[in-house]
Coordinates of C-alpha atoms in Angstrom, one line a residue:
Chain S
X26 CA -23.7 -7.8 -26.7
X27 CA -23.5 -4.6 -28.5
X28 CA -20.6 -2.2 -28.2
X29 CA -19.2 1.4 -29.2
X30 CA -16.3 1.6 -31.7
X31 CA -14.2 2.9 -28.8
X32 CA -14.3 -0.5 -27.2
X33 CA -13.3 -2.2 -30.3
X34 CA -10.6 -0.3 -30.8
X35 CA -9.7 -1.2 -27.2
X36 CA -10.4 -4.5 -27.2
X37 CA -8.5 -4.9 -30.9
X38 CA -5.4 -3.1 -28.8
X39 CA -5.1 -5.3 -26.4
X40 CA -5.3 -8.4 -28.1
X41 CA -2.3 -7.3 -29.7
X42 CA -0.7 -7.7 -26.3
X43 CA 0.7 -10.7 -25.3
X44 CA 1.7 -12.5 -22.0
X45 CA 5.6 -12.4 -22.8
X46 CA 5.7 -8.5 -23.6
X47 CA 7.6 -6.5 -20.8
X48 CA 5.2 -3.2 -21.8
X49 CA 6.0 0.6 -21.2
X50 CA 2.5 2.0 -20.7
X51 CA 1.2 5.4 -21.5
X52 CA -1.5 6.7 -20.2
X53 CA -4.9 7.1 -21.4
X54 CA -5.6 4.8 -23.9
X55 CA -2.8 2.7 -24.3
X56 CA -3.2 2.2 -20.2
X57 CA -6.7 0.9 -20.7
X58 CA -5.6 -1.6 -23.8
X59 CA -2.8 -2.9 -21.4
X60 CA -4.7 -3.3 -18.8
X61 CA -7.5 -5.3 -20.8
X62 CA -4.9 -7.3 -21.8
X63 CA -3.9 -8.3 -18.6
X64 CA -7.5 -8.8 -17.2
X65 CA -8.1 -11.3 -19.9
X66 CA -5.8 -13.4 -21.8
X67 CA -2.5 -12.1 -21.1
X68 CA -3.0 -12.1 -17.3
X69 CA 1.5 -12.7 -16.7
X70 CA 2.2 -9.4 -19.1
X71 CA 4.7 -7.2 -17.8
X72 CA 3.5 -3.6 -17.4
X73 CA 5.7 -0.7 -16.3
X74 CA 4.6 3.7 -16.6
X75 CA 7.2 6.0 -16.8
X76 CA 6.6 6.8 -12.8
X77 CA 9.4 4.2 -12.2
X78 CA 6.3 1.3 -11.0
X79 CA 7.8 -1.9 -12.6
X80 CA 5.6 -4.9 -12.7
X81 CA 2.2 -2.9 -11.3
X82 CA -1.1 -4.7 -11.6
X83 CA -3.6 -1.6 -10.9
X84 CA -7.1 -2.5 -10.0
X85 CA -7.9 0.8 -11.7
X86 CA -7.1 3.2 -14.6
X87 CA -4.9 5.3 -13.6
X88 CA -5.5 9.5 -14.1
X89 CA -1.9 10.1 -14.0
X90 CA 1.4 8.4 -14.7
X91 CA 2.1 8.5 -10.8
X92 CA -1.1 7.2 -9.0
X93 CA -0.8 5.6 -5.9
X94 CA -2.3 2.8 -7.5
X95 CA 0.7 2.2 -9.6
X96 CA 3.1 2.4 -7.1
X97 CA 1.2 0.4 -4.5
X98 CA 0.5 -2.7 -6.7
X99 CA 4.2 -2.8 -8.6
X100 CA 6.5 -5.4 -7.6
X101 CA 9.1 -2.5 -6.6
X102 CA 9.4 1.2 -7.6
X103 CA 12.7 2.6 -8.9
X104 CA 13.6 6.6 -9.5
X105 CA 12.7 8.3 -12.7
X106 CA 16.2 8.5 -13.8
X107 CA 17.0 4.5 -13.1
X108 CA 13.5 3.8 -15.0
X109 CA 15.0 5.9 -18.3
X110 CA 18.4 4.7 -18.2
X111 CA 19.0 1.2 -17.3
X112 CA 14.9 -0.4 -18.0
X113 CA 14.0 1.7 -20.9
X114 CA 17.4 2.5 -22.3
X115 CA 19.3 -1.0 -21.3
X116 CA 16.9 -2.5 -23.5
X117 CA 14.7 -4.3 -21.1
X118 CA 11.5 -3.3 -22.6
X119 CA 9.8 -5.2 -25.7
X120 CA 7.2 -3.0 -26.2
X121 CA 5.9 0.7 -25.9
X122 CA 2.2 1.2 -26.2
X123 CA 2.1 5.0 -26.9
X124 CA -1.0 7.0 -28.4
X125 CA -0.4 11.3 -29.2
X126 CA -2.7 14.0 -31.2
X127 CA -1.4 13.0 -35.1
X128 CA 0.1 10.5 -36.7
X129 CA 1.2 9.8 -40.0
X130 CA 1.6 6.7 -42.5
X131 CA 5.3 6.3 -41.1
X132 CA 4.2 6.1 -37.5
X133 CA 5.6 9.5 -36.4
X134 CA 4.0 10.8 -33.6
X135 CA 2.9 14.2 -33.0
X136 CA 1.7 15.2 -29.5
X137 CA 3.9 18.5 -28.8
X138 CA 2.0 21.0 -30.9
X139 CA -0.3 21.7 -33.5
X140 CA 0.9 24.6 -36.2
X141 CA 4.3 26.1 -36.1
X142 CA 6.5 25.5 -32.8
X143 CA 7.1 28.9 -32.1
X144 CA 3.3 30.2 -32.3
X145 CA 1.3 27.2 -31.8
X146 CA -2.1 27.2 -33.0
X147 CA -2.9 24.3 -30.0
X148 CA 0.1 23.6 -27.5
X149 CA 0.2 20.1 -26.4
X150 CA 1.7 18.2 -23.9
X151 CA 4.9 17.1 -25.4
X152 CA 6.6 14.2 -25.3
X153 CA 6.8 13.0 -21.6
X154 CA 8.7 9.8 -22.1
X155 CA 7.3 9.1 -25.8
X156 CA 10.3 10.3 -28.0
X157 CA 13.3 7.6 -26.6
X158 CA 10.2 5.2 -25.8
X159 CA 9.6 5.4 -30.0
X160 CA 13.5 4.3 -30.2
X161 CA 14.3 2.2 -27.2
X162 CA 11.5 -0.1 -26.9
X163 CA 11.5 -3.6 -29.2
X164 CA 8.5 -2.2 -30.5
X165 CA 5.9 0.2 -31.0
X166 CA 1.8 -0.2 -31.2
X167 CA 0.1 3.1 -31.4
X168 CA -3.7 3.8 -30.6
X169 CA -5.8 6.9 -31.6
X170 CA -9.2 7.9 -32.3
X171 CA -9.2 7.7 -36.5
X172 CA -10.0 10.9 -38.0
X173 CA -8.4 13.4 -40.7
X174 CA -6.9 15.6 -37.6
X175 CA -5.4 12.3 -36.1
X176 CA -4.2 10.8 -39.1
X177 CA -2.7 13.2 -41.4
X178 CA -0.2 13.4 -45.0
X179 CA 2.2 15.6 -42.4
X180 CA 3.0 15.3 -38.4
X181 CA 3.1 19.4 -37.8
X182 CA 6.1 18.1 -35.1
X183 CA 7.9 14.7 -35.0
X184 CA 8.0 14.3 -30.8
X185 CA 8.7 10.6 -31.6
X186 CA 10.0 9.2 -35.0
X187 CA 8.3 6.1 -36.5
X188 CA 9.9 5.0 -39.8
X189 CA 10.8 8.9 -40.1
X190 CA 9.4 11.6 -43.0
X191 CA 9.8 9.5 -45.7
X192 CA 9.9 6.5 -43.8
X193 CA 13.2 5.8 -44.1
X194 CA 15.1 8.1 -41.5
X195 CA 14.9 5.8 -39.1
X196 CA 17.0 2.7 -40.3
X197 CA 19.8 5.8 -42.1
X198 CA 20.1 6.9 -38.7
X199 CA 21.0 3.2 -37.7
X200 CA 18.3 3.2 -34.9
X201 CA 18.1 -0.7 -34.2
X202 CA 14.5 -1.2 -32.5
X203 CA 12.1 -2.1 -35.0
X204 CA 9.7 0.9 -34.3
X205 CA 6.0 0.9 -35.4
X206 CA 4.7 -2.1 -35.9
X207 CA 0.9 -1.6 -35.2
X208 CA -1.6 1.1 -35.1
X209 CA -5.5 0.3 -34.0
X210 CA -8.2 3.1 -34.4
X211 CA -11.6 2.7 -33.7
X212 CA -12.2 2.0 -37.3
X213 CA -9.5 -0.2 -38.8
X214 CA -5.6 -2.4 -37.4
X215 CA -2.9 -1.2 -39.8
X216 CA 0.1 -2.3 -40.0
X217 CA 3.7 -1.4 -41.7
X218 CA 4.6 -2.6 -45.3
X219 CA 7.3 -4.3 -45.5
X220 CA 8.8 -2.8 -48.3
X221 CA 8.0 0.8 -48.1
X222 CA 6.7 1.0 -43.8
X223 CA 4.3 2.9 -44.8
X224 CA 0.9 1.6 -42.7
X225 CA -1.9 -0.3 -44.5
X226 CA -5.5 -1.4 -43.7
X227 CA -4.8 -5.2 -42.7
X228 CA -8.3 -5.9 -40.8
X229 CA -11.2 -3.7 -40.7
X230 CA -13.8 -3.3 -37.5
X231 CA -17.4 -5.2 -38.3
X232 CA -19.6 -2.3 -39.9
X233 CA -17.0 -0.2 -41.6
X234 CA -16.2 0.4 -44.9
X235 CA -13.0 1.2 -46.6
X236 CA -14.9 4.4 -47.9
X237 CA -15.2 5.2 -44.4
X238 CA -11.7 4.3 -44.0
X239 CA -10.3 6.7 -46.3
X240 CA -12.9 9.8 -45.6
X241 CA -11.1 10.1 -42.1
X242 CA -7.6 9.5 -43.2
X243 CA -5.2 12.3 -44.2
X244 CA -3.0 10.3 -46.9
X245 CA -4.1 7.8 -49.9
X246 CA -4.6 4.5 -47.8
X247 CA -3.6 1.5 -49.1
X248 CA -5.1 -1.8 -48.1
X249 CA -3.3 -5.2 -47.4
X250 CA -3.7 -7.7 -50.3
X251 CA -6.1 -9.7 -47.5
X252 CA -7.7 -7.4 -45.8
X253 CA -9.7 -9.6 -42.7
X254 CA -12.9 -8.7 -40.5
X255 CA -11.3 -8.0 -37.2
X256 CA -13.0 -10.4 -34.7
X257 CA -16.1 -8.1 -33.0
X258 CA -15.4 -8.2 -29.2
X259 CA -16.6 -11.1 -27.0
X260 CA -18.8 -10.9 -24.1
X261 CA -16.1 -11.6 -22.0
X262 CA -13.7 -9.1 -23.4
X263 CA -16.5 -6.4 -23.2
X264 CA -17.6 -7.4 -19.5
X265 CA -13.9 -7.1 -18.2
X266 CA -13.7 -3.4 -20.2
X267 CA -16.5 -2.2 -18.8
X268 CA -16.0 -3.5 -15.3
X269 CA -12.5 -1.7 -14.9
X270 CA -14.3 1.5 -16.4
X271 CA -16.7 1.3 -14.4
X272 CA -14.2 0.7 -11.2
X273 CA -12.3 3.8 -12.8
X274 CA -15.1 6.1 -13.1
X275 CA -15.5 5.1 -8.9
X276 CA -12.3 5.5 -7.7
X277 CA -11.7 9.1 -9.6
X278 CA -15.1 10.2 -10.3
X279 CA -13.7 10.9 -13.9
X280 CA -13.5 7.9 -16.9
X281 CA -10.1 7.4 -17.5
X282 CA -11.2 6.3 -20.8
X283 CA -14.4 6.1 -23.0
Chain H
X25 CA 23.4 21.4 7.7
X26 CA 19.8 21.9 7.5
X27 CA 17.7 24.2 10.0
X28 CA 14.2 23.7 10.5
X29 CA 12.6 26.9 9.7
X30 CA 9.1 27.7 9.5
X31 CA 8.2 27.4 5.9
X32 CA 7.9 31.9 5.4
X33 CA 11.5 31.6 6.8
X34 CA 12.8 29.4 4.4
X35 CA 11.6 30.6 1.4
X36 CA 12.6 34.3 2.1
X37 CA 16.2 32.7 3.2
X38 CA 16.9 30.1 0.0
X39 CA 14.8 31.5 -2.9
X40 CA 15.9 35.0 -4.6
X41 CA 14.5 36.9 -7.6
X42 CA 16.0 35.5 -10.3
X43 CA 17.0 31.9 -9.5
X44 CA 16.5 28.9 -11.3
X45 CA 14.6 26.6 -9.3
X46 CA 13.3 23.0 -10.2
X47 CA 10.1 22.1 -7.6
X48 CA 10.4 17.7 -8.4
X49 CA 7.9 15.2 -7.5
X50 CA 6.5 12.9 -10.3
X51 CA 2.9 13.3 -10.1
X52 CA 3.6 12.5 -6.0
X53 CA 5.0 14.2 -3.6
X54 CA 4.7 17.8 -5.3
X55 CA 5.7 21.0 -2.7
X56 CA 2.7 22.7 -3.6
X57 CA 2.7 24.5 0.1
X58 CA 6.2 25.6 -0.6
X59 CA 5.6 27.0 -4.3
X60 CA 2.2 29.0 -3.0
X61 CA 5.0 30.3 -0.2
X62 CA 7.2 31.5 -3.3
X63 CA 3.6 33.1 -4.7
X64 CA 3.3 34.7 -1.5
X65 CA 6.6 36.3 -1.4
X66 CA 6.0 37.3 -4.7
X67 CA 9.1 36.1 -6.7
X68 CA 10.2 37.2 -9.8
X69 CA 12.1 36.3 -13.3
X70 CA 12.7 32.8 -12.1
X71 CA 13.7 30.1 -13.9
X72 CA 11.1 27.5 -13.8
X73 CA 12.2 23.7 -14.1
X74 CA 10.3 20.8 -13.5
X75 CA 9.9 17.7 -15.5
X76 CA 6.3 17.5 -15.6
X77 CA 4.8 21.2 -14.9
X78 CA 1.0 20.5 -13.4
X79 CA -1.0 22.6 -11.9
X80 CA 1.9 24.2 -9.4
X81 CA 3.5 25.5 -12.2
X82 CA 0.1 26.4 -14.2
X83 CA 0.0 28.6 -10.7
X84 CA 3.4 30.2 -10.7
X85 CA 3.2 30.8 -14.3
X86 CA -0.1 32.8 -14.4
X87 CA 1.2 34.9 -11.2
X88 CA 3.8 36.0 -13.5
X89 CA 6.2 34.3 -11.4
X90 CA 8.3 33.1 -14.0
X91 CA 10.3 33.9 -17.4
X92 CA 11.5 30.7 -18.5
X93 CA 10.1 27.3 -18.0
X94 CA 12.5 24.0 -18.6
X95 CA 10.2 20.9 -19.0
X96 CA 9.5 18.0 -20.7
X97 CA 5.7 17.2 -20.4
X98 CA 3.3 19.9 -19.3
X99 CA -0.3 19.2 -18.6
X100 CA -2.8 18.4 -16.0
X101 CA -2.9 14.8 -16.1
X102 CA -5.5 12.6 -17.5
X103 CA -7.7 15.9 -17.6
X104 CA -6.2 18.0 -20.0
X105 CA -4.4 21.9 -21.1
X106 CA -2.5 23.9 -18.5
X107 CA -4.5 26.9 -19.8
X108 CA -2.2 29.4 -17.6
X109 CA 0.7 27.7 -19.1
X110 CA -1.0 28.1 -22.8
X111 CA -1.7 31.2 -22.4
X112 CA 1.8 32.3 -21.2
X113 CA 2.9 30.6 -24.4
X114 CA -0.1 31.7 -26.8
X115 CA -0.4 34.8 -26.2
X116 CA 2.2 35.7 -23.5
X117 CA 0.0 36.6 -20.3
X118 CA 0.6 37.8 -17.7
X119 CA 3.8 37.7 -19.4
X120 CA 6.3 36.2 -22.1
X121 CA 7.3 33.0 -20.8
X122 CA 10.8 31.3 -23.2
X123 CA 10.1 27.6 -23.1
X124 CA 13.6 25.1 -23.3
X125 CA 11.5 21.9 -24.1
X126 CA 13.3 18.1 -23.6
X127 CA 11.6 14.7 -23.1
X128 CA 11.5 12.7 -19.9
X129 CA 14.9 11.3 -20.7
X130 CA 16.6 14.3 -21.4
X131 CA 15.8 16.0 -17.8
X132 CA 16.1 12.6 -15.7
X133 CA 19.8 12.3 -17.3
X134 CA 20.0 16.3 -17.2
X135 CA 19.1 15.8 -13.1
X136 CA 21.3 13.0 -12.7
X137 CA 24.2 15.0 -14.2
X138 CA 23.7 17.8 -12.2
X139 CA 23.6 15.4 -9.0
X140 CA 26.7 13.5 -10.6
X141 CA 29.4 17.2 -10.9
X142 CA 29.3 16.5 -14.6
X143 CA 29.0 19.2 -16.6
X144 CA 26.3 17.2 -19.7
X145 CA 24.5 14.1 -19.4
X146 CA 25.1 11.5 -22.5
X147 CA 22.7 9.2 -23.5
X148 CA 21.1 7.3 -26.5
X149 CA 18.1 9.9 -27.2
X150 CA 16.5 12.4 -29.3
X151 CA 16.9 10.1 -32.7
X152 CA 14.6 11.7 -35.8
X153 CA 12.6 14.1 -33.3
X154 CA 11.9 17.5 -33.8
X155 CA 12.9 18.6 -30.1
X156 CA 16.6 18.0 -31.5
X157 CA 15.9 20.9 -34.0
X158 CA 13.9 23.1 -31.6
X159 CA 16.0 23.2 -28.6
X160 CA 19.8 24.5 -29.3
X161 CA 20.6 22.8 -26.1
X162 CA 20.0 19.5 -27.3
X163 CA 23.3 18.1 -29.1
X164 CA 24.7 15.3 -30.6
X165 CA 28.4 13.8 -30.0
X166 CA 30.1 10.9 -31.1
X167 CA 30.9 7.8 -28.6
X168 CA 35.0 7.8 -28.4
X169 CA 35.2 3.7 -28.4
X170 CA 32.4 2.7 -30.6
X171 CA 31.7 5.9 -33.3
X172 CA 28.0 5.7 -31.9
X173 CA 25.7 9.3 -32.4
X174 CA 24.6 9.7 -28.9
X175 CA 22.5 12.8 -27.0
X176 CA 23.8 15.1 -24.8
X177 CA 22.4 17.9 -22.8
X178 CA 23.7 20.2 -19.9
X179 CA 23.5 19.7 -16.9
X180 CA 20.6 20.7 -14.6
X181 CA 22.2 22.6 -12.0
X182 CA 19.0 24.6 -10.0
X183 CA 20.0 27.6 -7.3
X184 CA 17.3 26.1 -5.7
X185 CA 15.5 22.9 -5.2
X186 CA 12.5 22.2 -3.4
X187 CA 10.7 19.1 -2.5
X188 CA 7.8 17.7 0.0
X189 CA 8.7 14.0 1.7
X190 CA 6.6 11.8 4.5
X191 CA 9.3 12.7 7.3
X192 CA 12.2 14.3 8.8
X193 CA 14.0 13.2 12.3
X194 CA 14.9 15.9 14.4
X195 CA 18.3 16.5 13.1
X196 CA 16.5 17.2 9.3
X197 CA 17.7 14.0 7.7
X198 CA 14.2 13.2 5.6
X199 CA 13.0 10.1 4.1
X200 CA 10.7 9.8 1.0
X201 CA 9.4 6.8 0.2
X202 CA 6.9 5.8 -2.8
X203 CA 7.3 6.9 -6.2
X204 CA 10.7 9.2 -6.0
X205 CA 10.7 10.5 -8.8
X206 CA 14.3 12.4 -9.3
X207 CA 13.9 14.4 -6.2
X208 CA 17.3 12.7 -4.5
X209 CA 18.9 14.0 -8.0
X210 CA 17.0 17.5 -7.6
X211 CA 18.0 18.3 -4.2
X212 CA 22.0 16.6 -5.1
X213 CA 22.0 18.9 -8.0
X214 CA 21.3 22.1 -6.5
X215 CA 23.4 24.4 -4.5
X216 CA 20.5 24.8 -2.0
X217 CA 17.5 22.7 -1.0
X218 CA 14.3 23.3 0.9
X219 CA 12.3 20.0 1.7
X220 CA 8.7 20.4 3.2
X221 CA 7.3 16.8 5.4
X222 CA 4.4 15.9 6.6
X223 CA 5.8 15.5 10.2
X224 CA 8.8 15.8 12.0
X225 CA 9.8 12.7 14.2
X226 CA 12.2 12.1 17.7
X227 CA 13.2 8.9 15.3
X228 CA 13.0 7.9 11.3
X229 CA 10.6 4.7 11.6
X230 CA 11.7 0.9 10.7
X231 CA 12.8 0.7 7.3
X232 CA 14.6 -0.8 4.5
X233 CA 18.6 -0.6 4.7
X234 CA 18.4 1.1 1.3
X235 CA 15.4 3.6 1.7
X236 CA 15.7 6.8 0.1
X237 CA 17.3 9.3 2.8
X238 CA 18.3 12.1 2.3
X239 CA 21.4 13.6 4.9
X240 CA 20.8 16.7 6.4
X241 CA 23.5 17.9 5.3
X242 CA 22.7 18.0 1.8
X243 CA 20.1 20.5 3.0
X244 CA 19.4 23.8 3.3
X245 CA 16.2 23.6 5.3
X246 CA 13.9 21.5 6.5
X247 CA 10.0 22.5 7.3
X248 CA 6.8 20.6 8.8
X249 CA 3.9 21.4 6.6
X250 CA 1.0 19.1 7.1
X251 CA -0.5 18.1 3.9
X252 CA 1.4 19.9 2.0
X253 CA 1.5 18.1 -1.1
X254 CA -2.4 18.4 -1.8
X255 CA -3.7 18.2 -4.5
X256 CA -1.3 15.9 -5.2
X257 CA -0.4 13.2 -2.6
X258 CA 1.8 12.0 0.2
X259 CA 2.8 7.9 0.0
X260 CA 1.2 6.6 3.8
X261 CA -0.4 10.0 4.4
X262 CA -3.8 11.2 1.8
X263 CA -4.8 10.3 -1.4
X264 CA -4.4 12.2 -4.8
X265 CA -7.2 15.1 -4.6
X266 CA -8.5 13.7 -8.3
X267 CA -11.8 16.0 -7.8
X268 CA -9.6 19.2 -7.6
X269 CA -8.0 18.4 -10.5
X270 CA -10.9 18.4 -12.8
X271 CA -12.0 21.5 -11.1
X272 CA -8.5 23.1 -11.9
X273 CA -9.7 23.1 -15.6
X274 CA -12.9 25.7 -14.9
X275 CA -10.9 27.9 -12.5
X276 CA -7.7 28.0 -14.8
X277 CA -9.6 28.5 -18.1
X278 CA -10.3 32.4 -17.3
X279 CA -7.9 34.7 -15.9
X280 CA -10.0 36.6 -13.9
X281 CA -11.7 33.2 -12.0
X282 CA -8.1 32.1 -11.9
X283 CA -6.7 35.6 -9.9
X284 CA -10.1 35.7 -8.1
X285 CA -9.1 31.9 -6.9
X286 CA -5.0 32.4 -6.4
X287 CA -6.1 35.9 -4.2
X288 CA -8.6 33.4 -1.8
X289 CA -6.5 30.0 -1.8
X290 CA -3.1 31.7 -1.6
X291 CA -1.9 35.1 -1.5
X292 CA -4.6 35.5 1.9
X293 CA -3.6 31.8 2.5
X294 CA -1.0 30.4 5.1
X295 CA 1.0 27.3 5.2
X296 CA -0.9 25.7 7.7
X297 CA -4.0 25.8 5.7
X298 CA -2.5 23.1 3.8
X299 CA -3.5 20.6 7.0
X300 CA -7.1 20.4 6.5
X301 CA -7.1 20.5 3.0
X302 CA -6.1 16.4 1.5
X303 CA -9.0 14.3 1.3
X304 CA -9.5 11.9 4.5
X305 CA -9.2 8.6 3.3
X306 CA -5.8 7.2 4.1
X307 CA -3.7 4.9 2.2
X308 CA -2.8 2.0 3.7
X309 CA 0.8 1.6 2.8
X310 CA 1.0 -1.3 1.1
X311 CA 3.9 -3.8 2.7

């Protein structure tokens, strides 16, 4: 079957996933990676949004971090403040799945604004649950679309630390979670050096080249001393994708993803 | 004790010019009804908080409603901008708005302060990010037993807070069930507290021993407003309007659409318009 980049990087996401991670979703991308994951081979993963749904098992995408559809499939439903404080906090989560508007080679995450705080050029979001998910959580994978404007040499605003600035901050400021430890685009998987945590190419999508790579990457990018073909996405893996798109696109009228 | 008022009277009773006022429900649940009432009544130089401003606030801000907003994520979910709210902040119409900006754990620990008499929450938050260096209410102090750097914020303590639930019993105790968001911590915190229901009952239904009820005494009115949650949704009642949502982007994106729609939809509105509005399919609560 032939497929888009946008469901490679999906499908690469959520094979990341695996049945023993107790996941804090965000929405949007890392909802539909999670959710792939679950619908495939991680079918016993844990997956909890910031709404306060713990175990939820939505048929659908969900638009917002409080459908119905969370709530009504979850094992049980706690208040916002119990869901930040004794799950996310207590250190019951393994891993956060979080995506945002720029990232760097550290893993900082940017989705507050773009250009100065006080006079944005572009006001974002902001960080919703993503700056204590960054530090609580076992883990961190991040998602995003890979071009200069998403990857760049300088978040304009750390909402959620990675590795920090220099890629250091984050163990000086004795934070004990291991932070970033994955980022999938729809052109390449990186993950953090171990020496320096600064991301590197380890496996690159069928098609693409590492000319590509760099063209729509805001910082000299290093590749892994084996850099692998990631695996091109099944039939099976593409069929359950589209399916819960296309089950999306009927409940809300709207994709929630591509 | 809580009265039950119609919704005109409690919002000209509990919500002055000036107040700070947190309007909670977490994507669920939102008191739209109630907020178009403060719209109607034409409220000024209030202190916006909510966790996750959507399109209520993207309302209440392009009114001019407000001069301060207190948030931590503020967007129209899974479809984009607030372009009211942006352009409050951009380029300050109608008017200035000050932003105080936290994450999701800051105001759910801020909330739960508020409801707790404590004067700051403490928590472990707010390591490496910018919001630490942008908000001079977010502060750092140091765990007496262990040394640990931890976050602390004030309090949230709203003049006002306002929420919609599925129902109320006669004497105005009301239950909310579904995702609760921090609306028991909203209406705790608060020195007064409006809720709106879908119906008012002889008898709260069947339920578990540790539903989330909230006394009547811990409010200052209670008021039946059919559907007054839409767009967003009531738990056992109507589904999420996801259509108006989308729309929301066009009518937003130009003042003069967005005034042409607030002047049909609201200020020649009334709260009982809110009854025909939800879509019709009902959710079957799920047991």
């Amino acid at each position: 079957m032939s497929y888009t980049s946008s469901e490679m990087m999906t499908v690469a996401a959520a094979r990341a996933v695996s049945n023993d991670d107790i996941c804090f979703v965000g929405i949007g991308l890392p909802s539909a990676a999670c959710n792939l994951a679950r619908l495939t081979h991680a079918p016993r993963v844990t997956l909890i949004y910031e709404s306060g749904t713990l175990e939820t098992r939505p048929g659908v995408l969900p638009l917002s971090i409080g459908d119905p559809e969370l709530c009504e499939t979850a094992l049980t439903t706690v208040a916002v403040p119990e869901m930040f404080r004794y799950w996310l906090q207590g250190g019951r989560i393994t891993l956060g799945f979080l995506g945002g508007a720029q990232v760097d080679r550290f893993g900082n995450l940017n989705s507050t604004v773009i250009g100065d705080y006080a006079k944005p050029k572009v006001r974002l979001p902001g960080s919703g649950g993503a700056t204590e998910i960054a530090t609580s959580c076992g883990k961190t994978f991040i998602i995003m679309r890979h071009n200069p404007r998403s990857l760049v040499a300088q978040v304009d605003f750390v909402t959620s630390m990675g590795h920090g600035r220099s890629g250091v901050e984050r163990q000086a400021l004795g934070v004990k979670t291991q932070g970033p430890a994955l980022l999938v685009t729809d052109l390449c998987i990186m993950t953090p050096d171990a020496a320096t945590n600064e991301f590197v190419v380890a496996s690159i999508h069928p098609g693409v080249t590492r000319e590509r790579i760099q063209e729509n990457t805001g910082w000299p990018v290093r590749f892994a001393q084996t850099v692998t073909e990631t695996a091109a996405p099944t039939n099976v893996e593409l069929q359950a994708l589209r399916e819960l798109n296309d089950r999306t696109a009927r409940a809300h009228g709207v994709a929630a993803s591509d | 004790m809580a009265e039950i008022f119609n919704l005109s009277e409690a919002v000209a009773r509990f919500v002055n010019d000036g107040d700070i006022v947190a309007m909670e429900g977490f994507t669920h649940l939102i008191p739209f009804a109630a907020g178009h009432e403060v719209i109607r009544q034409k409220r000024r130089d209030l202190t916006l908080i909510r966790m996750t401003p959507d399109i209520l606030y993207d309302q209440l801000i392009g009114m001019g409603a407000a001069r301060k907003l207190i948030f931590s994520w503020g967007g129209n979910p899974g479809v984009g901008s607030l372009h009211r709210l942006r352009d409050a902040i951009e380029r300050g119409w109608p008017r200035p708005l000050e932003i105080e900006e936290h994450s999701h754990a800051g105001m759910a620990n801020a909330f739960e302060a508020g409801a707790a008499g404590m004067p700051c929450a403490i928590f472990r938050g707010y390591q490496g990010s910018d919001l630490a260096r942008v908000n001079p209410n977010i502060k750092f102090v140091t765990c007496p037993f262990t040394g640990e750097q931890l976050a602390s914020v004030p309090a949230i303590r709203p003049d006002v807070s306002i929420i919609h639930a599925q129902k109320a019993d006669r004497a105005g105790n009301v239950l909310v069930e579904g995702i609760v968001g921090v609306q028991k911590e909203a209406v705790l915190a608060a020195r007064r507290a409006i809720a709106t229901v879908e119906e008012i009952v002889d008898q709260l239904p069947t339920r578990s021993p540790n539903a989330v009820v909230l006394p009547s005494w811990t409010l200052s009115a209670v008021t039946a407003v059919p559907g007054g949650a839409h767009p967003s949704y009531t738990h056992g009642y109507y589904p999420r309007d996801n259509s108006f949502y989308i729309e929301w982007d066009e009518i937003s994106r130009d003042r003069e659409k967005f005034l042409a729609w607030m002047q049909t939809n609201v200020l020649e509105a009334h709260p009982e318009d809110f009854a025909a509005r939800p879509p019709l399919r009902r959710i079957e609560i799920t047991a």
